[in-house]
Amino acid sequence: MARALKLEFAGLHAPPADVLVLFCEEGMKLGAFPRRLVEPLGSQLRRAASAERFTGKNGSALEMVAPGALDLSRLIIIGVGRARDFKSADFVKLGGIAMGRIPGNASAATLVADLPGKPLQPETVADLALGMQLRAYTFDRYKTKRAEEDPPPPDQITIASANAGAVRKAWTARAAVAGGVYLARDLVNEPANVLDPAEFAARIGDLKKLGVAIEVLEPAQLKKLGMNALLGVAQGSAHSARVAIMKWSGGRRGAEPVALIGKGVCFDSGGISIKPASGMEDMKGDMAGAACVAGLFHTLAARRAKVNAVGVVGLVENMPGGTAQRPGDIVTSMSGQTIEIINTDAEGRLILADLLHYVNKRFNPKCMIDLATLTGAVIVALGHEYAGLFANDDRLADRLARVGRETGERVWRMPLGPEFDKLLESKFADMKNTGGRHGGAITAAQMLQRFVDKTPWAHLDIAGTGMGSPQSDINKSWGSGFGVRLLNAFLAQYYEK
Ligand code: BES
Ligand code: ZN
Ligand code: MN
C-alpha cells in the first residue's frame, strides 16, 4: 500500500520549519497570523510579488527561496482568489495545490491554515489536509531506483490552525476517505500478474481488520448459484473467478442495505474478440469499479459510518485460452434470461448481469449502484471529466449528480429507454451482448437494466474517469480512485441521517 503522509496538527503559533506555506486572497490579502509571520521581510515580499506579477489569483503561487529575514529554505504563498463562497471541494483542491508546491528535498514543512476574516472552520482545515494527502499519493513499489530529481515528500508536515483539537477530530473522517482512495488507487495501479482474482479477493479480506464482514464465493459456489454469464467470461483464463462480498452494518439493525456493485475484470484482453495490442496494457485497470467498492468499504469502516451497506464485486480475467468462450455461444444467466455472445470483449455487462440479479434477490437492497469501466463509448461521449450516469430512478440520479458536483467527482446523466431494446435483439437467445457501435454506452446500460427489476438502480460508467484520467491538483496517479469520495458523500448525506 502506498505510504500516507504523516500530518501533524498544531496551533497557529507552531514555529514554522524549513518550508512555510501560507494562503492569501486576491490583492495579496493575508490573514492576521500569516501577516505577522512575513513582517520581517518588510518590502521584500511586495517586490517579489510584483516581480512575479503575483496578486493572489486562485491556484497561483509565489515562491521565495531562502527569503532574507526568515529562517526558511522556502516561503510559498498560495493564492486563493476570493474564498467567501468556497465549497468543501475548493479547499480540498487548494490542499492539493499546496502539497504540489512543497519540494521533495525539504526536511519539514509547515502549512498555516489561515485567511483574512474569521478563523477557518475545523472541517475546512481538514479539507485542506485531505487535498494534501490525495496529492501526495504515489505508486512506486516497482521503481527500484527513485529518480534523484524526484525525492519523496518531507516526513514531517505540520498544519497550523486556530483550533488544532477540533481539526484533529474533523480529520479522522477525512483520513478514512484518503485511506479508501489510496486503497482504490493501489488496486487499479497494480499489474494483473500480481492482482489476479484470488489476490484481489485476498486484499479485500484485509478489510476484516477494520470490522467489515467478508465472504468470498469460489467457482463451485458460483456454478451452484447459476452465475453462468459471469463464469463464461472467466473460463478462458488460468485464474478462476471470485465474487467477494463486503458487509458494513453500522446502521439500524435489520434495515435494508444500500448495495454497491463493482466490475472487477483484473485484465481484459478482449478474449477471443481480442483487443489490438496498442494500449492493451491499460486493461489491467478494468477492475476500477471493484476497486472503488473496496476503497469505499475501507472508508465506511474506518469512519464507523452509521449505515448498512453491502458491496459485491465480480473478479475475473477475460482471456482467449483454449477453453475460452466463443462468439455465438449462448449462456443462461442466473436470472434465467439467455444471452448470445456476439463479442467476447463486451464482458463487463455479463458479469454485472449476474451480480445485479444476485444482489437484488439476496439482499433486497434500498437501492443498487454499480460502477464499471464498461465502455469505450462513454469516453467518446463524455471524455475524462464526467462519468456516465444511467438510472431507472430520477431521485437517485439527481442525488448522485448533486453529490458529484459537491465532491468534484462529477457524473452526467445519459438516457435509457425501450427504443434501445431492438438493438439487443438476438436471433437465438433473449438478447445479445452488444448493441453495435452507435450509443454503445447506452445499449450496455440498457442491457444491465434487464437484470434489475423495480429496485432503484444507477449505473456509473467510469471507463474515462477511473483510470488514465487527466492528472489534477489532487490526483497524480494513473488509477484515480474515482467514486470513493462520491459514494462516501452520497451515503453520508442521504442514508446516515
Ligand atoms: N473494458 C472495456 C471498456 C474500456 C475501454 C474501459 C477503454 C476503459 C478504457 C470493455 O470491456 C470493452 O471492451 N467494451 C467494448 C464493448 C464493445 C465490444 C461492444 C468497447 O467499449 O469497445
Ligand atoms: Zn472490460
Ligand atoms: Mn472488454
PDB file of C-alpha atoms and ligand atoms in Angstrom, residues 263 265 268 283 286 345 347-348 373, ligand 2:
ATOM      1  CA  LYS A 263     -16.891  -4.713 -12.265  1.00  0.00           C
ATOM      2  CA  VAL A 265     -12.039  -7.589 -14.640  1.00  0.00           C
ATOM      3  CA  ASP A 268      -9.452  -7.544 -20.180  1.00  0.00           C
ATOM      4  CA  MET A 283      -6.778  -3.121 -19.329  1.00  0.00           C
ATOM      5  CA  ASP A 286     -10.594  -2.823 -15.900  1.00  0.00           C
ATOM      6  CA  ASP A 345     -14.940  -8.122 -25.351  1.00  0.00           C
ATOM      7  CA  GLU A 347     -17.702  -8.919 -20.934  1.00  0.00           C
ATOM      8  CA  GLY A 348     -18.405  -6.386 -18.190  1.00  0.00           C
ATOM      9  CA  THR A 373     -15.201   0.609 -16.701  1.00  0.00           C
TER      10      THR A 373
HETATM   11 ZN    ZN B   2     -13.796  -4.700 -19.916  1.00  0.00          ZN
END
